[in-house]
Every structure is written in C-alpha cells, then in structure tokens.
Amino acid sequence: TQQGSRRPGAREMTAMLAGLMALNAFAIDAMIPALPDIGRSLNVSAENDRQLVVIAYFLGFASTQLVWGPLADRFGRKPILAAGVILYGIFSVLCAFAGTFALLIAGRAAMGASAAVTRVLVVAMVRDLFEAEAMARVMSLVFMTFMLVPVLAPNIGQLILLFAPWQAIFLLLAVYAVAMLAWSWLRL
C-alpha cells in the first residue's frame, strides 16, 4: 500500500480525536478576554449581557447532542463529522463578521450546535476504534485535552488580542476547523 493510504496508527488517531475535542473546548473559552472589546465594538453597554457570548454557545451545544448520534448511525461517522465541522467553521466566520450583537449571539448558538458533533462522535469513534484498556487510555487522553484546553484558550485569546481585533479569534477558530476537517477527512 502507499504511505498516504494506510490507516492511521493509534497515536495519530488519539491526537486527531483530541484535536477534534479541543475544537469545542477552544471555542468556549478563547474569546473570554475579548468580551470587553466585543461589547465596545457591538455597543453592548451592560457587562452581564456580554456573557451571552458564552451562554449562547452552551445552549446551542446542549441542543443538538441527541441529534448528531442518530445521524452518524444512519449516514456514517465521517460525513456527519465533516458536516458538523464545516458548519462550525461557517458559523465561526459569521461570528467574526457579525455587525450586531444579536447576530453574534445567533452565530455562537449555531456554532455550539455544530460543535456538539465533536463531543458526540469523538466518544463514539473511540468506542469504535479501541477496545478494553486501549479504549480507556485513549478516552482519558481525549478528555484530558478537553480539560486542558480551557486553561490555555483564554491565554491564546489574549495573545491574539495583542496583535489583532477580537474578530481574529473567530477566524482562527475557522482555520482550526478547516485543519481538523482536512485531517479527519483524509485519515479517518
């Protein structure tokens, strides 16, 4: 077989699944340092209202978890994962170019709804691909990533804000989605 067509090894698969899980975790926390800038840019005077950027994401995320699993069982993991990641990228770009706070909140809710695909399908793929101790080890590593990224994401968001406006955070999320889409499409 050709080198590019062989199945990914356990390490690559674990890294890919962790990267997909990080997509969601990064989206939750990376823009927290940007909330004041978002508020100023979109004329949101009440500080508490700015937190809707995070809340809307969680509401969207919670709304579709029961949808992605049955779709993946019916149509396959790969195309449904791709659809969710593509939507995530599109809604990230929408958030970056949102001219109103209401549009940003709608984009964040849709982004969360799309990102739920990674949470649901990564767990399913770990169960599909690994057994016994290997499954437990990979699941632990994947969830460790999900717990570590929220610690790092605000720092990355703040670093971006040193060089670019808040919209760049959402554009980086879209770029990350494209990278994960390409990797998972080629190697799953």
Short mmCIF file of C-alpha atoms in Angstrom, two decimals:
data_model
loop_
_atom_site.label_atom_id
_atom_site.label_comp_id
_atom_site.label_asym_id
_atom_site.label_seq_id
_atom_site.Cartn_x
_atom_site.Cartn_y
_atom_site.Cartn_z
CA THR A 1 0.00 0.00 0.00
CA GLN A 2 1.00 3.60 -0.44
CA GLN A 3 2.18 5.51 2.60
CA GLY A 4 -0.67 8.09 2.42
CA SER A 5 -3.42 5.49 2.10
CA ARG A 6 -2.59 3.33 5.11
CA ARG A 7 -4.72 3.51 8.20
CA PRO A 8 -3.60 5.95 10.88
CA GLY A 9 -1.82 4.47 13.89
CA ALA A 10 -3.15 4.62 17.41
CA ARG A 11 -1.05 7.69 18.26
CA GLU A 12 -2.21 9.64 15.24
CA MET A 13 -5.82 8.63 15.86
CA THR A 14 -5.57 9.67 19.51
CA ALA A 15 -4.07 13.03 18.52
CA MET A 16 -6.77 13.55 15.88
CA LEU A 17 -9.59 12.73 18.28
CA ALA A 18 -8.07 15.01 20.93
CA GLY A 19 -7.77 17.77 18.32
CA LEU A 20 -11.42 17.38 17.40
CA MET A 21 -12.41 17.54 21.06
CA ALA A 22 -10.19 20.62 21.53
CA LEU A 23 -12.11 22.35 18.73
CA ASN A 24 -15.08 22.59 21.04
CA ALA A 25 -13.16 23.45 24.20
CA PHE A 26 -11.20 26.19 22.44
CA ALA A 27 -14.38 27.80 21.12
CA ILE A 28 -15.83 28.07 24.60
CA ASP A 29 -13.01 29.95 26.28
CA ALA A 30 -10.80 31.67 23.71
CA MET A 31 -12.97 34.76 23.45
CA ILE A 32 -13.41 35.39 27.16
CA PRO A 33 -10.61 38.01 27.17
CA ALA A 34 -12.32 39.65 24.18
CA LEU A 35 -15.69 40.19 25.89
CA PRO A 36 -14.96 43.86 26.75
CA ASP A 37 -13.79 44.52 23.17
CA ILE A 38 -16.84 42.74 21.76
CA GLY A 39 -19.08 44.83 23.98
CA ARG A 40 -17.47 48.10 22.87
CA SER A 41 -17.45 47.10 19.21
CA LEU A 42 -21.09 45.98 19.13
CA ASN A 43 -22.45 48.64 21.55
CA VAL A 44 -23.30 46.30 24.43
CA SER A 45 -23.23 48.54 27.49
CA ALA A 46 -24.25 46.04 30.18
CA GLU A 47 -21.29 43.88 31.18
CA ASN A 48 -23.54 40.95 32.08
CA ASP A 49 -25.04 40.95 28.57
CA ARG A 50 -21.59 40.30 27.11
CA GLN A 51 -21.57 36.92 28.84
CA LEU A 52 -24.32 35.82 26.45
CA VAL A 53 -21.48 35.07 24.02
CA VAL A 54 -20.57 32.10 26.21
CA ILE A 55 -24.09 31.19 27.31
CA ALA A 56 -25.41 31.08 23.73
CA TYR A 57 -22.63 28.65 22.80
CA PHE A 58 -23.58 26.30 25.64
CA LEU A 59 -27.27 26.46 24.76
CA GLY A 60 -26.51 25.56 21.15
CA PHE A 61 -24.11 22.83 22.27
CA ALA A 62 -26.74 21.26 24.52
CA SER A 63 -29.48 21.49 21.91
CA THR A 64 -28.07 19.08 19.32
CA GLN A 65 -26.18 16.37 21.17
CA LEU A 66 -29.12 14.00 20.76
CA VAL A 67 -29.28 14.74 17.03
CA TRP A 68 -25.70 14.05 15.89
CA GLY A 69 -25.50 10.47 17.18
CA PRO A 70 -28.53 9.09 15.31
CA LEU A 71 -27.44 10.96 12.15
CA ALA A 72 -23.99 9.36 12.38
CA ASP A 73 -25.52 5.93 12.95
CA ARG A 74 -27.66 6.38 9.85
CA PHE A 75 -25.22 8.10 7.46
CA GLY A 76 -21.81 7.22 8.90
CA ARG A 77 -19.39 8.93 11.26
CA LYS A 78 -17.17 10.58 8.66
CA PRO A 79 -19.76 12.55 6.63
CA ILE A 80 -21.66 13.68 9.72
CA LEU A 81 -18.45 14.74 11.45
CA ALA A 82 -17.48 16.65 8.32
CA ALA A 83 -20.89 18.34 8.13
CA GLY A 84 -20.69 19.47 11.75
CA VAL A 85 -17.13 20.76 11.45
CA ILE A 86 -17.95 22.59 8.20
CA LEU A 87 -20.94 24.27 9.87
CA TYR A 88 -18.75 25.15 12.86
CA GLY A 89 -16.27 26.86 10.52
CA ILE A 90 -19.02 28.73 8.67
CA PHE A 91 -20.58 29.97 11.89
CA SER A 92 -17.14 30.99 13.20
CA VAL A 93 -16.72 33.21 10.15
CA LEU A 94 -20.27 34.56 10.65
CA CYS A 95 -19.35 35.48 14.23
CA ALA A 96 -16.18 37.21 13.04
CA PHE A 97 -18.15 39.41 10.66
CA ALA A 98 -21.26 39.92 12.81
CA GLY A 99 -22.28 43.55 12.70
CA THR A 100 -24.72 43.30 15.59
CA PHE A 101 -24.66 41.64 18.97
CA ALA A 102 -27.83 39.72 18.12
CA LEU A 103 -26.17 38.22 15.04
CA LEU A 104 -23.09 37.32 17.08
CA ILE A 105 -25.27 35.56 19.68
CA ALA A 106 -27.16 33.66 16.97
CA GLY A 107 -23.85 32.67 15.37
CA ARG A 108 -22.50 31.49 18.71
CA ALA A 109 -25.59 29.36 19.36
CA ALA A 110 -25.27 27.83 15.89
CA MET A 111 -21.55 27.33 16.44
CA GLY A 112 -22.24 25.44 19.66
CA ALA A 113 -24.91 23.35 17.97
CA SER A 114 -22.40 22.43 15.27
CA ALA A 115 -19.56 21.74 17.70
CA ALA A 116 -21.64 19.20 19.58
CA VAL A 117 -20.81 16.82 16.72
CA THR A 118 -17.25 16.55 18.01
CA ARG A 119 -18.34 15.72 21.56
CA VAL A 120 -20.76 13.03 20.43
CA LEU A 121 -18.74 11.46 17.63
CA VAL A 122 -15.34 11.51 19.27
CA VAL A 123 -16.70 9.34 22.09
CA ALA A 124 -18.40 7.06 19.55
CA MET A 125 -15.22 6.78 17.45
CA VAL A 126 -13.12 5.90 20.49
CA ARG A 127 -15.56 3.07 21.20
CA ASP A 128 -15.50 2.03 17.53
CA LEU A 129 -11.72 2.01 17.19
CA PHE A 130 -10.36 0.83 20.53
CA GLU A 131 -11.08 -1.94 23.00
CA ALA A 132 -10.60 -2.57 26.72
CA GLU A 133 -7.55 -0.84 28.21
CA ALA A 134 -6.68 0.94 24.97
CA MET A 135 -10.17 2.44 24.86
CA ALA A 136 -9.89 3.65 28.47
CA ARG A 137 -6.43 5.12 27.82
CA VAL A 138 -7.49 6.95 24.66
CA MET A 139 -10.69 8.22 26.28
CA SER A 140 -8.64 9.55 29.22
CA LEU A 141 -6.22 11.35 26.90
CA VAL A 142 -9.02 12.84 24.82
CA PHE A 143 -10.88 14.12 27.87
CA MET A 144 -7.65 15.39 29.41
CA THR A 145 -7.28 17.54 26.29
CA PHE A 146 -10.86 18.74 26.72
CA MET A 147 -9.99 19.79 30.28
CA LEU A 148 -6.57 21.29 29.48
CA VAL A 149 -7.63 23.46 26.54
CA PRO A 150 -9.94 25.69 28.65
CA VAL A 151 -6.90 26.56 30.77
CA LEU A 152 -4.88 27.55 27.70
CA ALA A 153 -7.62 29.04 25.49
CA PRO A 154 -8.04 32.39 27.30
CA ASN A 155 -4.27 32.90 27.13
CA ILE A 156 -4.31 32.19 23.40
CA GLY A 157 -7.26 34.56 23.00
CA GLN A 158 -5.38 37.27 24.91
CA LEU A 159 -2.28 36.71 22.78
CA ILE A 160 -4.36 37.16 19.63
CA LEU A 161 -5.81 40.39 21.05
CA LEU A 162 -2.29 41.81 21.40
CA PHE A 163 -1.90 41.73 17.63
CA ALA A 164 -5.41 41.71 16.15
CA PRO A 165 -9.03 42.65 16.93
CA TRP A 166 -11.46 40.22 18.57
CA GLN A 167 -12.72 39.02 15.19
CA ALA A 168 -9.38 37.29 14.63
CA ILE A 169 -10.21 34.80 17.39
CA PHE A 170 -13.22 33.60 15.42
CA LEU A 171 -11.21 33.50 12.20
CA LEU A 172 -8.58 31.38 13.94
CA LEU A 173 -11.35 29.02 15.07
CA ALA A 174 -12.47 28.74 11.45
CA VAL A 175 -8.91 27.98 10.30
CA TYR A 176 -8.58 25.35 13.02
CA ALA A 177 -11.88 23.82 11.85
CA VAL A 178 -10.57 23.61 8.28
CA ALA A 179 -7.36 21.95 9.50
CA MET A 180 -9.27 19.39 11.58
CA LEU A 181 -11.70 18.78 8.72
CA ALA A 182 -8.85 18.09 6.30
CA TRP A 183 -7.00 15.83 8.73
CA SER A 184 -10.05 13.82 9.71
CA TRP A 185 -11.37 13.56 6.14
CA LEU A 186 -8.04 12.30 4.80
CA ARG A 187 -7.16 9.96 7.65
CA LEU A 188 -10.41 8.54 9.05
#
